[in-house]
Short mmCIF file of C-alpha atoms and ligand atoms in Angstrom, two decimals:
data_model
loop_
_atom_site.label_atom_id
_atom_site.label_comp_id
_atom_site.label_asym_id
_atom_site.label_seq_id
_atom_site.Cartn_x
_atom_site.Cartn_y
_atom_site.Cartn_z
CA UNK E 13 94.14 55.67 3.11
CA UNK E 14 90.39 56.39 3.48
CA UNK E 15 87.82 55.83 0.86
CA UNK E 16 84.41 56.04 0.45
CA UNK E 17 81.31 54.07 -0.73
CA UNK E 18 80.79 54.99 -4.73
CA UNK E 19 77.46 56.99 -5.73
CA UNK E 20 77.19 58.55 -8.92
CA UNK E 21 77.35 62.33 -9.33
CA UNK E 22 75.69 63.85 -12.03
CA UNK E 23 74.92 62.96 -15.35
CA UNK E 24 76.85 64.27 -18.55
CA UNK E 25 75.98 65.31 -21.27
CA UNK E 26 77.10 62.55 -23.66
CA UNK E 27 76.65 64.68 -26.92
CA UNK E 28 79.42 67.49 -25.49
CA UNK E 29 81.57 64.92 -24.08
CA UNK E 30 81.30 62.86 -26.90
CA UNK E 31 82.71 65.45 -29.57
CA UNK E 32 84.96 67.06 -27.13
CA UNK E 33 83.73 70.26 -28.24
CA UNK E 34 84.16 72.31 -25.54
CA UNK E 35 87.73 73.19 -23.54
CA UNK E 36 88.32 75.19 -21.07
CA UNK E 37 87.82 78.72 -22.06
CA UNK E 38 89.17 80.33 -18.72
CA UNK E 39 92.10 79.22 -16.66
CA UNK E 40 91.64 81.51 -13.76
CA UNK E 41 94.26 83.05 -10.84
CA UNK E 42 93.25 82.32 -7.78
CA UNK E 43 91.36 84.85 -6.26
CA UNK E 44 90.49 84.61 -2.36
CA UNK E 45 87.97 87.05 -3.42
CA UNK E 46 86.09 84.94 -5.78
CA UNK E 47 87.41 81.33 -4.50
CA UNK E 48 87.04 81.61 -0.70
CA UNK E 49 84.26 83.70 -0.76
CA UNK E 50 81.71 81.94 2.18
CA UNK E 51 78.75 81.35 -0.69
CA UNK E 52 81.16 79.29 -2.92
CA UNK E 53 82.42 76.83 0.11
CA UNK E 54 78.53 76.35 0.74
CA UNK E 55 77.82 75.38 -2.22
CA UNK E 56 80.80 73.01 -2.98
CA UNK E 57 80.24 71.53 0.28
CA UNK E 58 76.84 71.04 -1.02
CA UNK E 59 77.13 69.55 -3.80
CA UNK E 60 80.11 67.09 -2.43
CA UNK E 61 77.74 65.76 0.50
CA UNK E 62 74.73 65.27 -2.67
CA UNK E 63 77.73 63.12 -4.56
CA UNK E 64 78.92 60.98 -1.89
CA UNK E 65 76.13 60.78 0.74
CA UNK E 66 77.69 57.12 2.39
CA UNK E 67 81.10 58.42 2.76
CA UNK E 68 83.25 56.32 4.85
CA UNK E 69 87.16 54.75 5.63
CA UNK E 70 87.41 51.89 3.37
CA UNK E 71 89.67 50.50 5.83
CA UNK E 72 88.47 47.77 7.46
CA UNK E 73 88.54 48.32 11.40
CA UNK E 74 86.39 47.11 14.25
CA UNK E 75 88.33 49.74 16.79
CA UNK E 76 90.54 52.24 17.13
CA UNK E 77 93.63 50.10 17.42
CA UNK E 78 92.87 48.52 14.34
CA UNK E 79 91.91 51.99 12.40
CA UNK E 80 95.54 53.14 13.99
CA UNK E 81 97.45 50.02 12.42
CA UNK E 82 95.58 49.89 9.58
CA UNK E 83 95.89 53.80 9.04
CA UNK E 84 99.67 53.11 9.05
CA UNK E 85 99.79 50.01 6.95
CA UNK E 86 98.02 52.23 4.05
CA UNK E 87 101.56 54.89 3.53
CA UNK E 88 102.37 53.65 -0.44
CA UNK E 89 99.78 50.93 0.24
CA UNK E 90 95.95 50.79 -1.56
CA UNK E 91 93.21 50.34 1.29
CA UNK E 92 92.24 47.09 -0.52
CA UNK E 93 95.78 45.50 0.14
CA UNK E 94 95.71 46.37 3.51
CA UNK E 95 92.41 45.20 4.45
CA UNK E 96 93.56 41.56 2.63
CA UNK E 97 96.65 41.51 5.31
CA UNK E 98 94.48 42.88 8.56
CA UNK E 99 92.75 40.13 9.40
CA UNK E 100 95.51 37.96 10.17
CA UNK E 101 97.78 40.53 11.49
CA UNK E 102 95.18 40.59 13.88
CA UNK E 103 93.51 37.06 14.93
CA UNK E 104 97.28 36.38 15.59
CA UNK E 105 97.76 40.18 17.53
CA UNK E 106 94.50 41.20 18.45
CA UNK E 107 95.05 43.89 21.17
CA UNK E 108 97.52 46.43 21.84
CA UNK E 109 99.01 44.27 24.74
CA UNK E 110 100.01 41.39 21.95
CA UNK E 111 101.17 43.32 19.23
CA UNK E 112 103.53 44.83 22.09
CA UNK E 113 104.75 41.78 22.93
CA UNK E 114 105.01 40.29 19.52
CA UNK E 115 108.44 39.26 17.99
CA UNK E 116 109.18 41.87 15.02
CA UNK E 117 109.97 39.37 12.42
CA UNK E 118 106.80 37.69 12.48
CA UNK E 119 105.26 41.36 12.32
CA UNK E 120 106.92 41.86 9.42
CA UNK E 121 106.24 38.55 7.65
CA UNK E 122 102.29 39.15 8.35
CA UNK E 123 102.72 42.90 6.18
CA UNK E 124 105.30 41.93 4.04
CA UNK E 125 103.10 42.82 0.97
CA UNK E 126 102.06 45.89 2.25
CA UNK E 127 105.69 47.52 1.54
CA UNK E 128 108.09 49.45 3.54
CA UNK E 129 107.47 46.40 6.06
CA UNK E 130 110.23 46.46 8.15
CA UNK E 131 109.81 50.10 9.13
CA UNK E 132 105.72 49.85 9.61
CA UNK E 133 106.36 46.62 11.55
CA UNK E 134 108.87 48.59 13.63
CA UNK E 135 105.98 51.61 13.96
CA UNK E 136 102.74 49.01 14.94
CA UNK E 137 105.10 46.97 17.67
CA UNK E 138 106.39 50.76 19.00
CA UNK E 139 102.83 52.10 18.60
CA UNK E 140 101.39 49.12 20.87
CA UNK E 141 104.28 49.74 23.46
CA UNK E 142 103.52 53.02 23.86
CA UNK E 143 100.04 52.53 24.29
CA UNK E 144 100.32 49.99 26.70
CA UNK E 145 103.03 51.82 28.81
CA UNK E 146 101.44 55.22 29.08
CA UNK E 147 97.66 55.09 27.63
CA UNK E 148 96.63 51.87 29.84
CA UNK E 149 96.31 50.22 26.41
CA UNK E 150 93.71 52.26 25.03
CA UNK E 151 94.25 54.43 21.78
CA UNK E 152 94.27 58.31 23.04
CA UNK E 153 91.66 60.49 22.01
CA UNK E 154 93.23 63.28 21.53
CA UNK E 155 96.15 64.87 19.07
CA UNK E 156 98.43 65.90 21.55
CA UNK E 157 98.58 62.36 22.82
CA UNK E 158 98.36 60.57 19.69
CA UNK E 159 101.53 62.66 18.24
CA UNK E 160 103.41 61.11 20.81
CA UNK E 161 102.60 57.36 18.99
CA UNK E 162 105.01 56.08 17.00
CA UNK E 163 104.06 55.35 13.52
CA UNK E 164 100.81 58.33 14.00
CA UNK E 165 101.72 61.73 12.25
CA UNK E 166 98.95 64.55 12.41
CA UNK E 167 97.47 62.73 8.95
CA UNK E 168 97.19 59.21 10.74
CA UNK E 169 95.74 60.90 13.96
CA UNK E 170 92.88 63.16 12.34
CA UNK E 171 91.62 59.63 10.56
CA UNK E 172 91.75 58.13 14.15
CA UNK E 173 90.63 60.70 15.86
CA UNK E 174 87.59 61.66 13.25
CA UNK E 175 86.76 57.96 12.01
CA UNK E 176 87.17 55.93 15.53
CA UNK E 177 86.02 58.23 17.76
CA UNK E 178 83.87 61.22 15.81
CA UNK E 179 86.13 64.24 16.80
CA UNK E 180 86.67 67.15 14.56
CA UNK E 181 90.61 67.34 15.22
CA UNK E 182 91.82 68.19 11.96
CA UNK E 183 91.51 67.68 8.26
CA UNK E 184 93.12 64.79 6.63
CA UNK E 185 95.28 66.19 4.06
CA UNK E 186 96.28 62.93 1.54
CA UNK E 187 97.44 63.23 -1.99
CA UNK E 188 94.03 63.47 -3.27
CA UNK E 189 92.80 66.31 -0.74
CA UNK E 190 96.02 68.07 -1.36
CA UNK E 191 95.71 68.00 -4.68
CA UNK E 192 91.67 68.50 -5.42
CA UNK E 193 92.11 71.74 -2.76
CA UNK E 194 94.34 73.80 -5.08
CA UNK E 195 92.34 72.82 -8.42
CA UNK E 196 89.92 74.40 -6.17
CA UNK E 197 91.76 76.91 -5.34
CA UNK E 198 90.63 76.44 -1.70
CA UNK E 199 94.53 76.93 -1.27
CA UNK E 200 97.76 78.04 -2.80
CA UNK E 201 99.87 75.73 -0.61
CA UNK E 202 102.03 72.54 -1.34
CA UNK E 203 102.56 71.29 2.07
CA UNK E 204 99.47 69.00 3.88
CA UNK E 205 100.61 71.48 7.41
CA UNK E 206 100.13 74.17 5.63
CA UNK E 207 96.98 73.03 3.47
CA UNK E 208 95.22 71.79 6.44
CA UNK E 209 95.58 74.89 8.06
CA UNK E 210 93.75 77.14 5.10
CA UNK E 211 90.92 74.30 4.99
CA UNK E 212 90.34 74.74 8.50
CA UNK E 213 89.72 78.16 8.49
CA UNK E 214 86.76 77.96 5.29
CA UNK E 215 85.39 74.56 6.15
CA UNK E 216 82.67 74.48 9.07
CA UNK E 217 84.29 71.97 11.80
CA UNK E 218 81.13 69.47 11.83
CA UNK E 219 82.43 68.54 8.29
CA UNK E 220 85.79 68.28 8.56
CA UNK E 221 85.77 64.95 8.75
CA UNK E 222 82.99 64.07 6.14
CA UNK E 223 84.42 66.61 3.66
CA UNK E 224 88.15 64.54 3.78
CA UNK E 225 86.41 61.48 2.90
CA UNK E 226 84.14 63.05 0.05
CA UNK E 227 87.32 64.90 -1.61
CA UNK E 228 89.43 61.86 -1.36
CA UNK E 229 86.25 59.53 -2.97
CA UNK E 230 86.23 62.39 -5.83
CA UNK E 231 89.78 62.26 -6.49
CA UNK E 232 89.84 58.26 -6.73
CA UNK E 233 86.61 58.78 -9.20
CA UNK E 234 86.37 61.72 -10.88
CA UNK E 235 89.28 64.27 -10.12
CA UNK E 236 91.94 62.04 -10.75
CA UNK E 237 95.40 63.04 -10.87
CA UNK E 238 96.25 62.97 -14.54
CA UNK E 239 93.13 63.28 -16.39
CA UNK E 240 90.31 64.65 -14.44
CA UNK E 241 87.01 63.79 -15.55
CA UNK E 242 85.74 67.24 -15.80
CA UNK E 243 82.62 66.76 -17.78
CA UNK E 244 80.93 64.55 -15.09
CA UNK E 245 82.85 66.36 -12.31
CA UNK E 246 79.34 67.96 -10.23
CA UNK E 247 81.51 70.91 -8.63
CA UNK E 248 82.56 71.55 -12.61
CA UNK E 249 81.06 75.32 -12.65
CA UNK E 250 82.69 76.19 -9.85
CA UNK E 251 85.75 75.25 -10.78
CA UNK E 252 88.76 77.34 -12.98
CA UNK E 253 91.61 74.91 -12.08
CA UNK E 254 94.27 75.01 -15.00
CA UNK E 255 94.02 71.15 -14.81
CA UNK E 256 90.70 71.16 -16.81
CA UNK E 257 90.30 68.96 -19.50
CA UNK E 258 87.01 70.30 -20.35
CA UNK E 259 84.74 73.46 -18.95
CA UNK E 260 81.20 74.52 -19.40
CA UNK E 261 82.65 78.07 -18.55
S1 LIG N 26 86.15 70.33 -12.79
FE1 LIG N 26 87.83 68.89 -13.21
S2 LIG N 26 89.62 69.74 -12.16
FE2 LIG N 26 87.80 70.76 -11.34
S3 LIG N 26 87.25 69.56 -9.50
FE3 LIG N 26 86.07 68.75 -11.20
S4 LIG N 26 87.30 67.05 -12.05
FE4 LIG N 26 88.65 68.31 -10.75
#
């Protein structure tokens, strides 16, 4: 989905990561106490905005009808794949009213390599049609309206809603933000609903959108899924996840 410019965190120490010598000494419970306490989320907010100052959508877009097909194109899909199949998708459809009117097959042909084609192709041409019929072919700006888009899901809508058009909706809850939130222990929840709901209650609203793009950029650099980078990770102190693979603490 939505990625973000790289900018180095902070430096390691190569002599500890080197040797290894230090694991995780403490693989802490959460505690709402401790984890949700007002001073931590400062700080972690802090030090994510000092890490990834230029974060942005890596998908290419040049309006909100592009950021909502584009948005859709990325389900199982890396942003750089999309953004190689965008362009022509739309020099041949460029608006709403054309992708409404184009024939499915050659839809599907243009995002083929994107995956799950048929279905997405399905999605964009009932996405434009509903735009066109009830939104005067403009992309709504807000979630009640987008929900009723095909293809747009509360995940797809927050990125339209916060990237296109600036408003604080919701929290985009992808794999990485899902998964980086309970290493934090910012949440004991499995499902994005449900996720999105506890990080909307901790995170100020004028950075709920900036703080979805930092979290995903960290999980794509250093919190990755199956080997975390711990020793360079900047939010490292502040973090007991169980996931460790090495602590300071
Ligand atoms: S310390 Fe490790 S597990 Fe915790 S946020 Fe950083 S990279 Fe992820």
């Amino acid at each position: 989905m939505c990625a973000t410019k790289s900018v180095p965190g902070r430096t390691l120490n190569a002599t500890i990561v080197k040797t290894g010598a230090k694991l995780p000494q403490k693989r802490e419970k959460f505690d709402p106490k401790r984890d949700l306490a007002p001073e931590r989320i400062k700080e972690l907010l802090k030090r994510l905005a000092a890490a990834y100052p230029n974060a942005e959508c890596a998908l290419h877009h040049r309006n909100a009808w592009e950021l909502l097909v584009a948005t859709v194109l990325s389900a199982q899909c890396t942003d750089a794949r999309v953004n190689m199949v965008t362009p022509e998708l739309f020099r041949q459809f460029p608006t709403p009213n054309a992708m409404a009117e184009a024939p499915l097959p050659a839809i599907e042909e243009l995002i083929r390599s994107t995956g799950f084609y048929r279905n997405k192709a399905k999605s964009i041409k009932g996405a434009a049609q509903k735009i066109v019929s009830d939104f005067g072919g403009n992309v709504p700006r807000t979630m009640a309206e987008l929900l009723t888009v095909p293809g747009a899901a509360r995940k797809t809508a927050s990125v339209v809603l916060g990237v296109a058009y600036g408003l604080a909706e919701g929290i985009v809850v992808d794999t990485h933000v899902l998964r980086i939130s309970r290493r934090l222990h910012l949440t004991r929840e499995t499902d994005p609903k449900k996720v999105e709901q506890d990080l909307m209650k901790i995170i100020p609203r004028d950075r709920w959108i900036s703080f979805s793009h930092e979290v995903i950029h960290h999980g794509r650099q250093t919190c990755i899924a199956r080997k975390p980078k711990c020793a360079e990770c900047p939010l490292e102190n502040l973090c007991t996840s169980a996931d460790k693979t090495w602590s300071s603490h």
